[in-house]
Coordinates of C-alpha atoms in Angstrom, one line a residue:
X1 CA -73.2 -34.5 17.4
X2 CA -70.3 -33.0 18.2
X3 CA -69.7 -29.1 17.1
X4 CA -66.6 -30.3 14.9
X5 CA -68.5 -33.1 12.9
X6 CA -71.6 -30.4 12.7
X7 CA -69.2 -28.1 11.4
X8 CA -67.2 -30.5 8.9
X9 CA -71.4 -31.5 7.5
X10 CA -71.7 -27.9 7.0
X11 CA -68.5 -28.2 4.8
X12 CA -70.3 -31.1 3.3
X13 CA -73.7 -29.4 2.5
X14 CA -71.4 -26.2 1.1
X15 CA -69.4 -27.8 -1.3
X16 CA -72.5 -30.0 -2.8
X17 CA -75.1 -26.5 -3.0
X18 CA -72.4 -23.8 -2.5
X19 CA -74.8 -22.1 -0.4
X20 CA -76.4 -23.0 3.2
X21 CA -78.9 -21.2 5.0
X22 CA -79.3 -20.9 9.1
X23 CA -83.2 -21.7 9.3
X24 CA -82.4 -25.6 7.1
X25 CA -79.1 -25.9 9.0
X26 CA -80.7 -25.4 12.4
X27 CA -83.2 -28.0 11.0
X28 CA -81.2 -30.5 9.9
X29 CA -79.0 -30.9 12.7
X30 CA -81.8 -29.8 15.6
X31 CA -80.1 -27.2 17.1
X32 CA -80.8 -23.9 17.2
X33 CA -80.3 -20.8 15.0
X34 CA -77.6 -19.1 17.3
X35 CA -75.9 -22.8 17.3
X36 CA -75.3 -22.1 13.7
X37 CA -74.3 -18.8 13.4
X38 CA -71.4 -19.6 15.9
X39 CA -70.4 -22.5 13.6
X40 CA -70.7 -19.9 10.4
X41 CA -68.7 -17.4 12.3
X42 CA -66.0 -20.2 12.9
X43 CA -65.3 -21.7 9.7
X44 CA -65.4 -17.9 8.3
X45 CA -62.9 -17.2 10.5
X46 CA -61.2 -19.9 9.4
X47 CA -61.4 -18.6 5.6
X48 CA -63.7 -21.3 3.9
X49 CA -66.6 -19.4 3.5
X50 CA -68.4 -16.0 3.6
X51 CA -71.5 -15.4 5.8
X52 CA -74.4 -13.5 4.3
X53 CA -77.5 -12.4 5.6
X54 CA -79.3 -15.5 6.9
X55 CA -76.6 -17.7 5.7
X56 CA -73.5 -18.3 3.7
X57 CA -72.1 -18.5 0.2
X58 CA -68.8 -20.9 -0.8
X59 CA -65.6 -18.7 -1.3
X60 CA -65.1 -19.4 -5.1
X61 CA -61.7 -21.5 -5.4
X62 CA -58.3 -20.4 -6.8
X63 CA -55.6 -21.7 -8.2
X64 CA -54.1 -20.0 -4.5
X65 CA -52.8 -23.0 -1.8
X66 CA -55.9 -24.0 0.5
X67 CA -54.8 -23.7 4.3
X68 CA -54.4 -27.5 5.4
X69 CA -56.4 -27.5 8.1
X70 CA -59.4 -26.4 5.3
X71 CA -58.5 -28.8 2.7
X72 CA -58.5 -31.9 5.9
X73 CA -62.1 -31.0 6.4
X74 CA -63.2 -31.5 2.8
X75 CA -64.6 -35.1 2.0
X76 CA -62.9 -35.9 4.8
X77 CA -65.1 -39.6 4.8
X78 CA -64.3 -40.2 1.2
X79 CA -60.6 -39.9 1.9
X80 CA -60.3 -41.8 5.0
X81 CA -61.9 -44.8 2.4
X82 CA -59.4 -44.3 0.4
X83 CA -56.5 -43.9 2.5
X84 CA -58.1 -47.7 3.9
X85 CA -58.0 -49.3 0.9
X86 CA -54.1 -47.6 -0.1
X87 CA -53.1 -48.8 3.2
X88 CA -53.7 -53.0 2.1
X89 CA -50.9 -52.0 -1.0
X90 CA -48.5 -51.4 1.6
X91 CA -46.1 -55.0 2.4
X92 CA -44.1 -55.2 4.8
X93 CA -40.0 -54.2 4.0
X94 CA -41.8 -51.5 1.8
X95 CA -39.9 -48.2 1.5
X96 CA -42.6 -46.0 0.2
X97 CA -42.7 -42.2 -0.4
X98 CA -46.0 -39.7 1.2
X99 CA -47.1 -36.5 -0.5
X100 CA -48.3 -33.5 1.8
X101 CA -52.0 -33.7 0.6
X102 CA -54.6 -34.9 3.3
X103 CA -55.6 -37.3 1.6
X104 CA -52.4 -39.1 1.9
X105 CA -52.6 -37.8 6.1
X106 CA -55.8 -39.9 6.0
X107 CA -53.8 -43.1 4.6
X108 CA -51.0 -43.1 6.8
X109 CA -53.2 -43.8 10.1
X110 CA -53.9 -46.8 8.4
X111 CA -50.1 -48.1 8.7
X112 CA -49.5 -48.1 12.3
X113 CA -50.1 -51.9 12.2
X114 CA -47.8 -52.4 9.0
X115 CA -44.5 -53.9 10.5
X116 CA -40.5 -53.1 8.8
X117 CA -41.4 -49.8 7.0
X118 CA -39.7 -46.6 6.0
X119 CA -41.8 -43.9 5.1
X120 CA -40.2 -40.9 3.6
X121 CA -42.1 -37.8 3.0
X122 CA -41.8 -34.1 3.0
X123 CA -45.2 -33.0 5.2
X124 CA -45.0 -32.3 8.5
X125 CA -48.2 -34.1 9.5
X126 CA -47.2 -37.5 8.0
X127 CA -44.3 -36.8 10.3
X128 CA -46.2 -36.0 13.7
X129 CA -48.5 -38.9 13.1
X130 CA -46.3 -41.9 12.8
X131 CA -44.0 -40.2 15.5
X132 CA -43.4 -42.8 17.9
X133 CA -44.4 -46.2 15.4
X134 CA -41.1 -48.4 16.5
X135 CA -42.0 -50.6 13.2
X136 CA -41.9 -47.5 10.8
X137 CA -38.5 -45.5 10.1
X138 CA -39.7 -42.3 9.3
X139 CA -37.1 -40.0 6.9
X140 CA -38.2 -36.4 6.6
X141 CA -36.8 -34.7 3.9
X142 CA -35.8 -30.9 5.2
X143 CA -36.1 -28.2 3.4
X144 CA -38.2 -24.9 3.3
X145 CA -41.9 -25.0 5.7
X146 CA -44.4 -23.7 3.4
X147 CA -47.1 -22.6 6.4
X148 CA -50.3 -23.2 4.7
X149 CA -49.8 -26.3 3.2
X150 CA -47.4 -27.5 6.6
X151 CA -45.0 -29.3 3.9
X152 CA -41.4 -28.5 3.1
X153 CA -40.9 -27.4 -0.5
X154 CA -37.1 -26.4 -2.6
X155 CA -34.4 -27.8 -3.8
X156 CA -33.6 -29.2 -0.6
X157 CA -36.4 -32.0 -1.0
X158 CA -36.4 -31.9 -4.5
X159 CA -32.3 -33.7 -3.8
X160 CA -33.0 -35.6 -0.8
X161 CA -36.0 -37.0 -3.3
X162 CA -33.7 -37.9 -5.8
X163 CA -31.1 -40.1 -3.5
X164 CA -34.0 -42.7 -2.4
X165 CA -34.9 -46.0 -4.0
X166 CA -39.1 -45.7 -3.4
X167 CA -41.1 -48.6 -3.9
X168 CA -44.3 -47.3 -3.6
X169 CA -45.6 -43.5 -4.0
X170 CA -48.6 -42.6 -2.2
X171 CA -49.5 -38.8 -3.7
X172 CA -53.5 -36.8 -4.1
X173 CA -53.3 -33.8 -6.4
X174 CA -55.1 -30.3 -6.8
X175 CA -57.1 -32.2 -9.8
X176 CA -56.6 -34.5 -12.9
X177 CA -57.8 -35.3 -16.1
X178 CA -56.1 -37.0 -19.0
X179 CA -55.5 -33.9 -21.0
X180 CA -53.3 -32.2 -18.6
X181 CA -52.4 -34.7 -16.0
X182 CA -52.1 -34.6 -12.3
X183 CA -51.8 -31.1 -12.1
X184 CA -51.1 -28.6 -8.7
X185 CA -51.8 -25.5 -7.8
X186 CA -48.3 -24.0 -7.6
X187 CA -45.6 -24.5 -9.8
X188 CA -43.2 -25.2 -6.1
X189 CA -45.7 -27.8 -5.0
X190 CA -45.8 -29.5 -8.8
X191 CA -41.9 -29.9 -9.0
X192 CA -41.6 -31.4 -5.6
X193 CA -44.2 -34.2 -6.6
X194 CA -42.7 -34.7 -9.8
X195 CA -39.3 -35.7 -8.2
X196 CA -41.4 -37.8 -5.3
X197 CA -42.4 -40.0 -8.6
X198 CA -39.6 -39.9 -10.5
X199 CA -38.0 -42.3 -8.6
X200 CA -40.6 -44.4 -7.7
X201 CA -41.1 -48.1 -9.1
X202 CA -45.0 -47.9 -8.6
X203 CA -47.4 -45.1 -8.7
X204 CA -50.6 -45.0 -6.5
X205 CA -52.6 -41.8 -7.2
X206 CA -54.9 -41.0 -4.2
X207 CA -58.1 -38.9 -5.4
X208 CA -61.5 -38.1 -4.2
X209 CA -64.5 -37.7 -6.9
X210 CA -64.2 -33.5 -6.6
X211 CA -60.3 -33.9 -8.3
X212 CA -61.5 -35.0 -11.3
X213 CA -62.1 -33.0 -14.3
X214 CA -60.2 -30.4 -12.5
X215 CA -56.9 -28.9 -14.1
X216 CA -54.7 -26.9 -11.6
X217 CA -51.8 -24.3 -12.4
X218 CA -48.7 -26.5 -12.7
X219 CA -48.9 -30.3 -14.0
X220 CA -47.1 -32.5 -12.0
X221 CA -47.2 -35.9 -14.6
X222 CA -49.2 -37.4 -17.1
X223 CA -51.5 -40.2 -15.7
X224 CA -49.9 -42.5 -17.4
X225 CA -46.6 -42.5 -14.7
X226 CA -50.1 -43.8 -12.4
X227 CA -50.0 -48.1 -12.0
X228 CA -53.3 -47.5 -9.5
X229 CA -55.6 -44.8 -9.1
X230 CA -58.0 -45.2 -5.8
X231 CA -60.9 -42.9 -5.9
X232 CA -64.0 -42.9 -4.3
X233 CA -67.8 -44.3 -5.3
X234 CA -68.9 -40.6 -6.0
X235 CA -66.5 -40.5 -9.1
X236 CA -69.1 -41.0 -12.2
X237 CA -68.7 -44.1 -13.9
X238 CA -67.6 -42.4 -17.1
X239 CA -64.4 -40.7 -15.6
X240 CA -63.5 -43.6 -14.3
X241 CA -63.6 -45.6 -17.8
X242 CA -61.7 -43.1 -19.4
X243 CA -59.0 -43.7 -17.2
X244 CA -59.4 -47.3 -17.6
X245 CA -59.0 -47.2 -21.0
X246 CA -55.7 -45.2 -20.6
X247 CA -54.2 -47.9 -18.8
X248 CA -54.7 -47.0 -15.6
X249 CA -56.2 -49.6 -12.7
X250 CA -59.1 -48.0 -11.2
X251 CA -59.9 -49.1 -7.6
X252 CA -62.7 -47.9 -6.0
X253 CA -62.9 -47.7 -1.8
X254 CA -66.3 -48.7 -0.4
X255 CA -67.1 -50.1 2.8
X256 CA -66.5 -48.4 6.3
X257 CA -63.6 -46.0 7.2
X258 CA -63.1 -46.6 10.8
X259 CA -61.6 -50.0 10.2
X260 CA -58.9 -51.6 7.8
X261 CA -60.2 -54.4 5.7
X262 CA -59.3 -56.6 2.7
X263 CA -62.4 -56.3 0.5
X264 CA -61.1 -54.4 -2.4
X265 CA -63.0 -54.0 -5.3
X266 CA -60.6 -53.3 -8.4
X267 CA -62.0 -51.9 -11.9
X268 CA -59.9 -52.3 -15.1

């Protein structure tokens, strides 16, 4: 196993217990103890967790920004699942609209293949990684580079935004439930998603099973502005009917997430 995958499975084994210890970890992934405390030392350099004495604890969230390059290592399998499945909504002639989560970073390698498309989005990622795509017209909407999230954010997007007719919006949040909505963790970040929808004919809310439940600082919209919610199988069955009995179309990605596909599996 490669020292980034080991790494991003200690992520994975931190965010289920919120605690790891070197002795299970060097276990568990046969190597040895020293192995792991240079992988500790990393992502605590990296600011996701704090290393105690023959181990590490989970730094308790905030309703602060997560670094991106943090945030992409977190369910990273579950997103690329769903960013899959979002991918077989997207026609060809679409003009569709990309937040700056990872989750919706994860969905747009899955439209390399997708012929006549304009993506427009305000995260510099999305950008970088369909650089290049002769099939896709890329429109990046300026404005102000927030560093730890790598989006732009002000009134600059929040305009360019409003002069686009988007067919489709493609957007993950900071969590959502159907008291407070789609919510974000800063008021800048909420506003800028807000406008992303507001002009958007169909909704397609991108959200791993850790969003929900989860209400952040700033609410970006009800749920009920979301046509299709795409989550993943580790969502419990009872979030998901709740939002099936809002309205909302549940589909939930299964399968493999190295390869596009057409088995989807709608709920509601």
């Amino acid at each position: 196993m490669r020292a980034e995958d080991r790494r991003r499975e200690i992520i994975r084994h931190l965010d289920d217990q919120g605690i790891v210890k070197v002795t299970e970890l060097s276990s568990i992934f046969q190597v040895t103890e020293e192995t792991i405390r240079r992988d500790l030392e990393r992502l605590e350099s990296e600011g996701y967790l704090k290393r105690t004495h023959g181990g590490a604890v989970k730094i308790a969230s905030t309703q602060e920004e997560t670094a991106f390059h943090i945030r992409n290592m977190r369910n990273r399998y579950e997103k690329q699942l769903i960013g899959r499945w979002a991918a077989e909504l997207v026609q060809p002639g679409d003009v569709i609209a990309v937040d700056a989560s990872t989750t919706a970073l994860q969905f747009v390698h899955f439209l390399k293949d997708k012929k006549d498309l304009v993506v427009i989005t305000h995260a510099l990622k999305v950008v970088m990684a369909l650089a290049g795509n002769p099939d896709i017209t890329v429109i990046c909407t300026g404005g102000t580079l927030h560093p730890r999230t790598l989006s732009f954010v002000g009134p600059l997007v929040e305009n360019a935004l409003a002069s686009y007719n988007i067919k489709k919006a493609f957007i993950s949040c900071k969590g959502v439930t159907l008291e407070e909505g789609i919510t974000e963790s800063t008021e800048v970040q909420a506003r800028v998603k807000a406008e992303l929808l507001r002009g958007a004919k169909e909704i397609i809310l991108l959200a791993d099973h850790d969003k929900f439940g989860t209400a952040a600082l700033a609410t970006v919209a009800p749920v009920t502005v979301v046509q299709k919610l795409i989550t993943d199988n580790g969502t419990p069955g009872e979030e998901i009917e709740k939002f099936r009995r809002a309205g909302v179309e549940i589909i939930v990605a299964e399968g493999r997430a190295a390869h596009q596909g057409s088995d989807l599996q709608a709920s509601g």
